[in-house]
Coordinates of C-alpha atoms in Angstrom, one line a residue:
Chain H
M1 CA -16.2 -15.9 -39.0
S2 CA -14.7 -17.0 -42.3
L3 CA -11.1 -18.2 -43.1
Q4 CA -10.5 -14.8 -45.0
H5 CA -11.7 -13.0 -42.1
F6 CA -9.6 -14.8 -39.7
A7 CA -6.6 -13.8 -41.9
Q8 CA -7.5 -10.2 -41.7
S9 CA -8.3 -10.4 -38.1
F10 CA -5.1 -11.9 -37.4
V11 CA -2.9 -9.4 -39.0
R12 CA -5.2 -6.8 -37.4
A13 CA -4.5 -8.4 -33.9
Y14 CA -0.8 -8.2 -34.8
K15 CA -0.6 -4.4 -35.7
I16 CA -2.7 -4.1 -32.3
A17 CA 0.0 -5.8 -30.3
M18 CA 2.8 -4.0 -32.1
T19 CA 1.7 -0.5 -32.0
P20 CA 2.8 1.2 -29.0
P21 CA 1.6 0.9 -26.2
Y22 CA 2.4 -2.7 -26.9
G23 CA 0.1 -5.4 -25.4
P24 CA -1.2 -8.6 -25.5
V25 CA -4.2 -9.4 -28.0
M26 CA -6.4 -12.4 -27.7
I27 CA -8.4 -13.8 -30.7
S28 CA -11.2 -16.2 -30.0
L29 CA -12.0 -18.7 -32.9
D30 CA -15.1 -20.7 -33.3
T31 CA -14.8 -24.4 -33.1
G32 CA -16.4 -24.7 -36.7
L33 CA -13.6 -22.9 -38.5
Q34 CA -11.1 -24.5 -36.8
Q35 CA -12.3 -28.2 -37.5
E36 CA -13.9 -28.0 -40.9
P37 CA -11.6 -28.2 -44.1
M38 CA -11.2 -25.2 -46.4
R39 CA -13.9 -24.8 -48.9
D40 CA -13.2 -24.2 -52.7
D41 CA -15.5 -21.5 -53.2
G42 CA -13.6 -20.0 -56.4
E43 CA -11.5 -17.4 -53.9
K44 CA -8.0 -18.4 -52.7
P45 CA -7.6 -16.9 -49.1
Y46 CA -4.6 -14.6 -48.8
I47 CA -2.8 -13.1 -46.0
P48 CA -2.9 -9.3 -45.8
R49 CA 0.2 -7.6 -46.1
Y50 CA 1.4 -6.2 -42.8
V51 CA 2.1 -2.4 -42.6
P52 CA 3.3 -1.4 -39.4
T53 CA 1.6 1.5 -37.8
S54 CA 3.5 4.4 -36.9
P55 CA 3.5 5.2 -33.2
P56 CA 1.8 8.2 -31.6
Q57 CA 4.1 11.0 -31.2
G58 CA 3.8 13.9 -28.7
D59 CA 1.9 17.2 -29.8
S60 CA 4.4 19.6 -31.5
G61 CA 2.9 22.4 -28.7
A62 CA 3.7 20.3 -25.8
V63 CA 7.0 18.9 -27.0
R64 CA 8.3 22.9 -27.3
E65 CA 7.0 23.8 -23.7
A66 CA 8.8 20.4 -22.4
A67 CA 11.8 21.7 -24.3
R68 CA 11.5 25.2 -23.0
L69 CA 11.3 23.8 -19.2
L70 CA 14.2 21.3 -19.7
A71 CA 16.7 23.8 -21.4
N72 CA 16.2 26.5 -18.8
A73 CA 16.2 23.9 -15.8
Q74 CA 19.1 24.1 -13.0
N75 CA 18.8 20.6 -12.4
P76 CA 16.3 18.5 -14.8
V77 CA 16.1 15.0 -14.1
I78 CA 15.0 12.2 -16.7
V79 CA 13.0 9.1 -15.4
A80 CA 12.5 6.4 -17.5
D81 CA 10.7 3.0 -16.9
R82 CA 8.8 1.0 -20.3
A83 CA 10.8 3.6 -22.5
A84 CA 13.3 2.3 -25.0
R85 CA 11.3 -0.3 -27.2
T86 CA 14.6 -0.8 -29.3
P87 CA 18.3 -0.3 -29.4
N88 CA 17.6 3.2 -31.2
G89 CA 15.7 4.2 -28.0
V90 CA 18.7 3.9 -26.0
T91 CA 20.9 5.9 -28.4
L92 CA 17.9 8.6 -28.3
L93 CA 17.9 8.8 -24.8
V94 CA 21.7 9.1 -24.3
Q95 CA 21.5 12.1 -26.6
L96 CA 18.9 13.7 -25.1
A97 CA 20.6 13.2 -21.6
E98 CA 24.2 14.4 -23.0
L99 CA 22.4 17.5 -24.4
L100 CA 21.1 18.5 -21.2
Q101 CA 24.0 16.7 -19.1
A102 CA 20.5 15.5 -17.3
R103 CA 21.1 12.6 -14.7
V104 CA 18.9 9.5 -15.7
I105 CA 17.0 7.3 -13.5
D106 CA 16.3 4.0 -15.2
Q107 CA 13.7 2.1 -13.4
G108 CA 14.2 -1.0 -15.2
G109 CA 10.9 -1.8 -17.0
R110 CA 13.4 -1.9 -20.1
M111 CA 17.0 -1.4 -20.7
N112 CA 16.7 2.3 -21.3
F113 CA 20.1 3.6 -20.3
P114 CA 23.6 2.2 -20.0
T115 CA 24.6 1.5 -16.4
T116 CA 28.0 2.4 -17.3
H117 CA 27.0 6.1 -18.3
Y118 CA 28.4 8.7 -16.0
L119 CA 24.6 10.1 -16.1
T120 CA 22.9 7.2 -14.4
A121 CA 21.3 8.1 -11.4
P122 CA 19.8 6.5 -8.2
A123 CA 16.2 6.9 -7.4
S124 CA 16.8 9.6 -4.8
A125 CA 18.3 12.0 -7.7
V126 CA 14.5 13.6 -8.0
S127 CA 14.7 15.2 -4.8
N128 CA 17.1 18.1 -6.1
A129 CA 15.2 18.2 -9.5
D130 CA 13.5 21.2 -10.6
V131 CA 12.2 19.8 -13.8
I132 CA 11.4 15.8 -13.9
I133 CA 10.6 14.2 -17.4
G134 CA 8.9 10.9 -17.0
L135 CA 9.3 8.3 -20.1
E136 CA 6.7 5.6 -20.2
L137 CA 6.6 5.9 -16.2
S138 CA 4.1 2.8 -14.9
D139 CA 3.8 4.8 -11.5
F140 CA 4.7 8.6 -11.8
W141 CA 3.2 9.1 -8.3
G142 CA 5.4 6.5 -7.0
T143 CA 8.4 8.3 -8.4
V144 CA 8.0 11.4 -6.8
N145 CA 6.1 10.4 -3.6
S146 CA 6.8 7.9 -1.2
F147 CA 4.9 5.5 0.9
T148 CA 5.6 4.3 4.4
D149 CA 3.6 1.0 5.7
N150 CA 3.7 2.2 9.2
G151 CA 0.0 1.9 10.0
E152 CA -0.4 5.6 10.9
N153 CA -3.4 7.5 9.0
R154 CA -5.9 5.1 10.2
G155 CA -4.1 2.1 9.1
I156 CA -3.5 3.0 5.7
G157 CA 0.0 4.3 6.1
Q158 CA 1.8 7.5 5.7
N159 CA 2.5 9.5 2.3
S160 CA 5.0 11.9 1.7
T161 CA 6.6 13.9 -1.3
R162 CA 10.2 13.0 -2.5
I163 CA 10.5 16.5 -4.5
N164 CA 10.1 20.0 -4.2
P165 CA 6.6 21.9 -4.0
D166 CA 7.6 24.1 -7.3
T167 CA 9.4 21.0 -9.3
R168 CA 7.7 21.0 -12.7
L169 CA 6.4 17.5 -14.2
I170 CA 6.4 16.4 -17.7
S171 CA 5.4 13.1 -18.9
I172 CA 5.0 11.3 -22.1
C173 CA 3.4 7.7 -21.7
A174 CA 1.7 5.9 -24.2
V175 CA -0.1 3.9 -21.3
E176 CA -2.6 7.0 -21.2
L177 CA -4.2 5.5 -24.6
N178 CA -5.2 2.3 -22.9
T179 CA -8.6 3.5 -21.5
K180 CA -10.4 1.7 -23.9
A181 CA -8.3 -1.6 -23.2
N182 CA -10.1 -4.5 -21.0
Y183 CA -7.6 -3.6 -18.4
Q184 CA -6.1 -0.1 -17.3
D185 CA -2.8 0.5 -15.9
F186 CA -3.6 3.2 -13.4
Q187 CA -1.9 4.0 -10.3
R188 CA -2.3 6.8 -8.0
F189 CA -3.1 10.1 -9.9
Q190 CA -0.5 12.7 -10.3
V191 CA -0.6 16.1 -11.2
I192 CA 1.5 16.9 -14.2
D193 CA 2.3 19.9 -16.0
V194 CA 3.0 18.9 -19.6
Q195 CA 1.5 15.5 -20.1
M196 CA 1.6 13.9 -23.6
A197 CA -0.2 10.7 -24.5
A198 CA 2.4 9.5 -26.8
D199 CA 4.9 7.0 -27.0
A200 CA 8.4 8.4 -25.7
Q201 CA 10.7 6.9 -28.1
A202 CA 8.7 8.4 -31.2
T203 CA 8.9 11.7 -29.5
L204 CA 12.4 11.7 -28.5
P205 CA 13.6 12.9 -31.9
A206 CA 11.5 15.9 -32.0
L207 CA 12.2 16.5 -28.1
I208 CA 15.8 16.3 -28.8
E209 CA 15.7 18.8 -31.5
A210 CA 13.3 21.4 -29.6
V211 CA 16.0 21.3 -26.6
R212 CA 19.0 22.1 -28.7
S213 CA 17.0 25.1 -30.2
A214 CA 15.8 25.8 -26.8
I215 CA 19.0 26.1 -24.8
P216 CA 20.2 29.5 -24.3
N217 CA 23.7 30.2 -25.1
H218 CA 24.3 31.8 -21.4
R219 CA 23.3 28.6 -20.2
K220 CA 25.7 26.2 -21.8
S221 CA 28.7 26.4 -19.5
A222 CA 26.4 25.6 -16.3
I223 CA 25.1 22.5 -18.1
A224 CA 28.7 21.7 -18.8
A225 CA 29.5 22.0 -15.2
R226 CA 26.4 19.8 -14.2
G227 CA 28.1 17.0 -16.3
E228 CA 31.1 17.2 -14.3
S229 CA 29.2 17.1 -11.0
A230 CA 27.3 14.3 -12.8
K231 CA 30.6 12.4 -13.0
K232 CA 31.8 12.8 -9.6
A233 CA 28.3 11.5 -8.2
Y234 CA 28.5 8.3 -10.3
A235 CA 32.0 7.6 -9.3
E236 CA 30.9 7.7 -5.8
M237 CA 27.7 5.8 -6.3
R238 CA 29.5 2.8 -7.9
S239 CA 32.2 2.9 -4.9
R240 CA 29.2 2.7 -2.6
A241 CA 27.6 -0.2 -4.5
R242 CA 31.2 -2.3 -4.7
Q243 CA 31.3 -1.5 -0.8
A244 CA 27.8 -2.6 -0.1
A245 CA 28.3 -5.9 -2.3
A246 CA 31.4 -6.5 0.0
V247 CA 29.4 -6.8 3.0
G248 CA 28.3 -10.3 3.5
W249 CA 30.3 -11.5 0.6
D250 CA 31.2 -14.9 2.1
A251 CA 28.0 -15.3 4.0
S252 CA 25.8 -18.6 4.0
P253 CA 23.1 -18.6 2.7
I254 CA 25.1 -16.7 -0.4
S255 CA 24.5 -13.1 -1.0
T256 CA 22.2 -11.8 -3.8
A257 CA 25.3 -9.6 -4.6
R258 CA 27.5 -12.5 -4.9
M259 CA 25.4 -14.5 -6.8
V260 CA 25.2 -11.9 -9.5
M261 CA 28.7 -11.3 -9.7
E262 CA 29.8 -14.9 -9.8
T263 CA 27.2 -15.4 -12.6
F264 CA 28.9 -12.6 -14.6
G265 CA 32.2 -14.0 -14.2
Q266 CA 31.3 -16.8 -16.2
I267 CA 29.4 -14.9 -18.9
K268 CA 31.3 -11.7 -19.4
D269 CA 32.9 -12.8 -22.5
L270 CA 29.5 -14.0 -24.2
D271 CA 26.9 -12.4 -26.0
W272 CA 24.8 -12.3 -22.6
S273 CA 21.2 -11.4 -22.0
L274 CA 19.6 -11.1 -18.7
V275 CA 16.1 -12.1 -19.3
A276 CA 14.7 -11.7 -15.9
A277 CA 15.0 -11.2 -12.2
E278 CA 12.1 -10.4 -10.8
S279 CA 11.1 -8.1 -7.8
P280 CA 12.2 -4.2 -7.8
R281 CA 13.7 -4.8 -4.7
F282 CA 16.6 -7.1 -6.2
N283 CA 18.5 -4.5 -7.8
W284 CA 22.1 -6.0 -7.9
P285 CA 22.0 -6.3 -11.5
H286 CA 21.4 -2.7 -11.8
R287 CA 23.9 -1.7 -9.2
L288 CA 26.9 -4.0 -10.2
L289 CA 26.8 -5.0 -14.0
P290 CA 27.7 -3.2 -17.2
I291 CA 24.3 -3.3 -18.9
E292 CA 25.2 -1.3 -22.0
K293 CA 23.3 -3.2 -24.7
H294 CA 19.4 -3.2 -25.1
H295 CA 19.1 -7.0 -24.8
Q296 CA 21.2 -7.2 -21.9
W297 CA 18.0 -6.4 -19.7
L298 CA 14.5 -7.4 -20.8
G299 CA 12.6 -5.8 -18.1
R300 CA 10.2 -7.1 -15.6
A301 CA 6.9 -8.2 -15.3
G302 CA 5.4 -4.4 -14.8
G303 CA 2.5 -5.4 -12.1
Y304 CA 4.7 -6.6 -9.3
G305 CA 3.3 -10.0 -10.1
V306 CA 4.5 -13.1 -9.2
G307 CA 5.1 -16.0 -11.9
Y308 CA 6.6 -14.1 -14.8
A309 CA 10.2 -14.9 -14.7
A310 CA 9.9 -18.6 -15.6
P311 CA 7.6 -18.7 -18.6
A312 CA 9.0 -15.0 -19.7
S313 CA 12.6 -16.5 -19.6
V314 CA 12.0 -19.6 -21.6
G315 CA 10.3 -17.2 -24.3
A316 CA 12.9 -14.7 -24.1
A317 CA 15.5 -17.8 -24.5
L318 CA 13.6 -19.2 -27.8
A319 CA 14.3 -15.8 -29.5
N320 CA 17.8 -15.4 -28.2
R321 CA 18.8 -19.0 -29.2
D322 CA 18.4 -18.1 -32.8
L323 CA 20.6 -15.0 -32.1
G324 CA 23.6 -17.0 -30.6
R325 CA 23.0 -15.3 -27.2
I326 CA 23.1 -16.8 -24.0
S327 CA 20.2 -16.4 -21.8
V328 CA 20.4 -16.1 -18.1
C329 CA 17.7 -15.8 -15.3
F330 CA 17.7 -15.0 -11.8
Q331 CA 14.6 -17.2 -11.0
P332 CA 12.9 -16.6 -7.6
D333 CA 11.8 -19.8 -6.0
G334 CA 8.1 -18.8 -5.4
D335 CA 7.9 -17.4 -8.8
L336 CA 9.0 -20.9 -10.1
M337 CA 6.0 -22.6 -8.5
Y338 CA 3.3 -20.7 -10.6
A339 CA 4.2 -22.5 -14.0
P340 CA 6.8 -25.2 -13.6
G341 CA 5.5 -27.0 -16.5
V342 CA 7.4 -24.4 -18.6
L343 CA 10.8 -25.9 -17.6
W344 CA 9.7 -29.1 -19.6
T345 CA 8.7 -27.0 -22.5
A346 CA 12.3 -25.6 -22.7
A347 CA 13.8 -29.1 -22.7
R348 CA 11.1 -30.6 -25.0
H349 CA 12.5 -27.7 -27.5
K350 CA 16.1 -27.4 -26.4
I351 CA 15.9 -23.7 -25.7
P352 CA 19.1 -23.0 -23.7
L353 CA 18.8 -21.2 -20.8
L354 CA 20.7 -20.5 -17.5
A355 CA 18.6 -20.3 -14.4
V356 CA 20.3 -19.2 -11.2
M357 CA 17.9 -19.8 -8.4
H358 CA 17.6 -16.6 -6.2
N359 CA 16.3 -19.4 -3.6
N360 CA 15.4 -17.5 -0.3
R361 CA 12.8 -20.2 0.4
G362 CA 9.6 -17.7 0.8
Y363 CA 7.4 -15.4 -0.7
H364 CA 9.3 -12.3 0.5
Q365 CA 6.7 -9.7 -1.4
E366 CA 4.8 -10.1 1.7
V367 CA 7.0 -10.9 4.9
M368 CA 7.6 -7.5 6.0
H369 CA 3.7 -6.4 5.6
V370 CA 2.8 -9.4 7.5
Q371 CA 5.3 -8.5 10.2
R372 CA 4.0 -4.7 10.6
M373 CA 0.8 -5.9 10.9
S374 CA 1.3 -8.4 14.0
N375 CA 4.0 -6.1 15.3
F376 CA 1.3 -3.5 15.4
R377 CA -0.9 -5.7 17.6
N378 CA 1.9 -7.1 19.7
R379 CA 1.7 -10.4 18.2
V380 CA 4.4 -12.8 17.6
V381 CA 4.3 -13.4 14.2
N382 CA 6.7 -16.4 13.7
T383 CA 5.2 -19.7 14.7
G384 CA 8.6 -21.4 15.5
K385 CA 8.3 -23.8 12.8
D386 CA 9.6 -21.6 9.4
M387 CA 12.2 -18.9 9.1
G388 CA 9.4 -16.2 8.2
P389 CA 6.1 -14.8 9.2
V390 CA 3.1 -17.3 9.0
G391 CA 2.1 -18.1 5.4
T392 CA 5.2 -16.6 3.5
S393 CA 7.8 -19.5 4.0
I394 CA 8.3 -22.1 1.5
Q395 CA 9.9 -24.7 4.0
N396 CA 8.9 -27.5 5.7
P397 CA 9.5 -29.5 3.0
D398 CA 12.2 -27.4 1.3
I399 CA 11.3 -28.0 -2.4
D400 CA 14.1 -29.8 -4.1
Y401 CA 14.5 -27.6 -7.2
R402 CA 17.3 -29.5 -8.6
K403 CA 15.1 -32.8 -8.6
L404 CA 12.2 -30.8 -10.1
A405 CA 14.5 -29.6 -13.3
E406 CA 15.8 -32.6 -13.5
S407 CA 12.5 -34.6 -13.7
M408 CA 11.7 -32.3 -17.0
G409 CA 14.7 -32.7 -18.8
W410 CA 17.1 -30.1 -17.5
W411 CA 20.9 -30.5 -16.4
A412 CA 20.5 -29.1 -12.9
K413 CA 22.7 -28.8 -9.7
G414 CA 22.1 -27.8 -6.2
P415 CA 21.2 -26.7 -3.6
I416 CA 24.4 -24.8 -3.2
K417 CA 24.9 -23.1 0.2
D418 CA 28.6 -22.4 0.2
P419 CA 29.6 -19.5 -1.7
S420 CA 32.9 -20.9 -2.7
E421 CA 30.9 -23.8 -4.5
L422 CA 29.1 -21.4 -6.9
G423 CA 31.7 -20.3 -9.3
P424 CA 32.6 -23.9 -10.4
A425 CA 29.0 -25.0 -10.2
L426 CA 28.2 -21.9 -12.5
K427 CA 31.1 -23.0 -14.8
E428 CA 29.4 -26.4 -15.4
A429 CA 26.1 -24.5 -16.1
V430 CA 27.3 -22.3 -18.6
A431 CA 29.2 -25.2 -20.6
M432 CA 25.7 -26.9 -20.6
V433 CA 23.9 -24.0 -21.8
K434 CA 26.6 -23.3 -24.3
A435 CA 26.1 -27.0 -25.4
G436 CA 22.5 -26.2 -26.2
Q437 CA 20.3 -27.3 -23.4
P438 CA 18.8 -25.5 -20.2
A439 CA 20.4 -25.6 -16.8
L440 CA 19.4 -24.6 -13.6
L441 CA 21.4 -24.0 -10.4
D442 CA 19.4 -24.1 -7.1
V443 CA 21.4 -21.3 -4.8
W444 CA 20.3 -20.8 -1.4
T445 CA 20.4 -16.8 -1.0
Q446 CA 20.0 -14.1 1.5
P447 CA 16.6 -12.6 1.3
R448 CA 17.3 -9.9 -1.0
Chain N
M1 CA 23.7 17.9 37.2
I2 CA 27.2 18.1 35.5
R3 CA 27.7 21.7 34.5
D4 CA 31.2 21.1 32.7
P5 CA 30.5 20.4 29.2
N6 CA 33.6 18.1 28.9
L7 CA 32.9 16.3 32.2
R8 CA 29.2 16.1 30.7
T9 CA 30.5 14.1 27.5
L10 CA 32.6 12.3 29.2
A11 CA 29.6 10.8 31.4
I12 CA 27.6 10.1 28.4
V13 CA 30.3 8.2 26.9
A14 CA 30.9 6.3 29.9
G15 CA 27.4 5.5 29.9
L16 CA 27.3 4.4 26.6
V17 CA 30.2 1.8 27.1
L18 CA 28.4 0.9 30.2
T19 CA 25.3 0.2 28.3
S20 CA 27.2 -1.6 25.2
S21 CA 29.1 -3.7 27.9
V22 CA 25.6 -4.7 29.4
A23 CA 24.3 -5.4 26.0
A24 CA 27.6 -7.3 25.2
A25 CA 26.9 -9.6 28.1
G26 CA 24.1 -11.2 25.9
S27 CA 24.8 -14.4 23.9
A28 CA 25.7 -14.2 20.4
E29 CA 24.8 -17.8 19.7
K30 CA 21.3 -17.2 21.3
G31 CA 21.2 -13.8 19.3
K32 CA 21.8 -15.5 15.9
A33 CA 18.5 -17.7 16.6
A34 CA 16.9 -14.9 17.9
Y35 CA 17.7 -12.3 15.0
V36 CA 15.9 -15.2 12.8
R37 CA 12.9 -15.9 15.1
H38 CA 12.1 -12.0 15.2
G39 CA 12.4 -11.6 11.4
C40 CA 15.2 -9.0 11.5
W41 CA 17.0 -11.0 8.6
Q42 CA 13.9 -10.4 6.3
C43 CA 15.1 -6.9 5.4
H44 CA 18.7 -6.7 7.0
G45 CA 19.7 -10.1 5.7
F46 CA 21.1 -12.9 7.8
D47 CA 24.5 -11.3 8.5
G48 CA 23.1 -7.6 9.1
Q49 CA 24.5 -6.5 5.4
G50 CA 21.3 -5.2 4.7
S51 CA 19.3 -4.5 1.4
V52 CA 17.2 -2.5 -0.6
A53 CA 14.4 -3.2 2.2
G54 CA 16.5 -2.4 5.2
S55 CA 19.7 -0.7 6.3
K56 CA 22.9 -2.3 7.1
I57 CA 23.1 -2.9 11.0
A58 CA 26.6 -4.9 11.0
P59 CA 29.4 -5.2 11.3
N60 CA 30.3 -2.3 13.8
P61 CA 26.4 -2.0 14.9
M62 CA 25.4 1.3 16.5
P63 CA 25.6 1.8 20.2
F64 CA 23.2 -0.3 22.2
E65 CA 21.3 2.5 23.9
A66 CA 20.4 4.1 20.2
F67 CA 20.0 0.5 18.7
S68 CA 17.4 -0.3 21.3
D69 CA 15.6 2.8 21.3
F70 CA 15.4 2.8 17.5
V71 CA 13.8 -0.8 17.8
R72 CA 11.5 -0.2 20.4
T73 CA 10.0 3.1 19.1
T74 CA 10.7 3.4 15.5
S75 CA 7.7 4.6 13.4
G76 CA 9.3 4.3 9.8
A77 CA 8.9 1.4 7.3
M78 CA 10.5 -0.8 10.2
P79 CA 7.8 -1.6 12.8
P80 CA 8.6 -1.2 16.4
Y81 CA 9.1 -4.5 18.7
Q82 CA 7.9 -3.7 22.3
K83 CA 8.7 -5.9 25.0
A84 CA 5.5 -8.2 25.0
I85 CA 6.9 -9.6 21.4
L86 CA 10.7 -9.1 22.0
S87 CA 11.9 -9.4 25.5
D88 CA 15.1 -7.4 26.7
D89 CA 17.2 -10.5 27.0
D90 CA 16.5 -11.5 23.2
L91 CA 17.3 -7.9 22.4
A92 CA 20.5 -7.7 24.1
D93 CA 21.3 -11.2 22.5
I94 CA 20.8 -10.0 19.2
Y95 CA 23.0 -7.0 19.9
A96 CA 25.5 -9.3 20.9
Y97 CA 25.0 -11.4 17.5
L98 CA 25.4 -8.3 15.4
Q99 CA 28.8 -7.4 17.5
S100 CA 30.2 -10.9 16.7
V101 CA 29.5 -10.4 12.4
P102 CA 33.3 -10.2 11.6
K103 CA 34.5 -7.2 9.5
A104 CA 33.4 -6.8 5.8
R105 CA 36.2 -7.4 3.5
D106 CA 37.6 -4.5 1.5
P107 CA 36.2 -4.7 -2.2
K108 CA 39.2 -4.0 -3.6
T109 CA 40.4 -7.3 -2.6
I110 CA 37.4 -9.3 -4.3
P111 CA 38.5 -9.9 -7.8
L112 CA 34.9 -10.1 -8.9
L113 CA 33.9 -6.6 -7.7
N114 CA 37.0 -5.5 -9.8
P115 CA 36.3 -6.9 -13.2

């Protein structure tokens, strides 16, 4: 490869990475090119102009059919996962939802829909839907079906549907275009009635217009009434979340709901950005926090992986630093063990980041599965040395994350076990981050 | 057989009270240790408060009979705990611990939950 070809390949790689479906691109450069001096062969190398590629939009016929189904539905539900690529994606989704007065389930792959909007709905809202539209869903099957890991069905577990048999399904998902990539992102196969291999955000303007045209006049009062019901359901959902958060509020180890709200208490008047909080099973931020701006939640790894939160947080905090935002991460303990060196990178480059550790002293993705497998065989799974089932605890010795972070140049404190000490410690940590340095609070928490 | 439905209800209630009082004879202190050892905390939290992975089971646990039946025979996401791995004494102690968990605070009294 010549130096000029490298420039072209680099711009091409950037275009591929930045065209939905987004994804990483690797360029492998031969050693010779990297080490040899530039040769003067009469033509000066240049960097080709970057022109963004338009994202793929849904077929017009499929958009019209989707609009027809949505406009005539009794109870349409919108489900969004990695849908809103930019703040405009959130605006468009709010427009579609309000036009239909359809409840929205935000699965949190990105910040798609404000948690303060009355059309926000829990995952269970799919059960009463007659039309469901999925926007960039990583797992449509998992959205409309449930799996119980109960050892039945020859040990595989039990599948059951969560929707009515005649519910119509619509999908707009750019990941359908990934079939020529090195890696695919298929989950279980789900039959879809109207399926568009297209970018959801790019398709939303056409879909909104098509829905507006398709809503019959006689449906408008029913749609308005649906909105009133949604307001009531939303108020009840918020009330239930607060009641659930109050249970165990003064517990030690500290409840994860309290950890989230104590943190929010210290950052609520700042321009904050929650850059990571791994595991879909840790859902307090979405249940309790007013997440209204696109940058207030950056999404999850997407693959139930471990080890994403720490490096992703540092990268996001670097971007947020220049925008004057304070970056916050609820850092799982097991996750930090995968690439702890990133702590040094943050300190070395003075990247301000508040890492509040969700330290449950274990790899909790697996605990219940191991417990099940043992119970089915009437085996005692706990060896008596650790809290959790064999092979899942991070104990004996406990990791001193404060010392780990300090050794890498961070301001750090903990472990904090008494909930009354958490607020004051967070105040100190936020002051450090505002002064421009990374800070870590090791908090011993409840498991979830 | 008790034919009067009112008397039958009374007998069931009396049975539950009797069963609950038998369970209450368990030790909350031992129950807290058993609760951790048997992994209840993994989904229900150390104080029984529940989470996305498991329901709230304290404070105010369900009647002991229903609790015991569920633990022994469940076929859902939670695996059953048979006597071979969870003795009757441990189960009674765990129940006593759940009974000892203090009442949850009213969310209206927690300023952070009312921003």
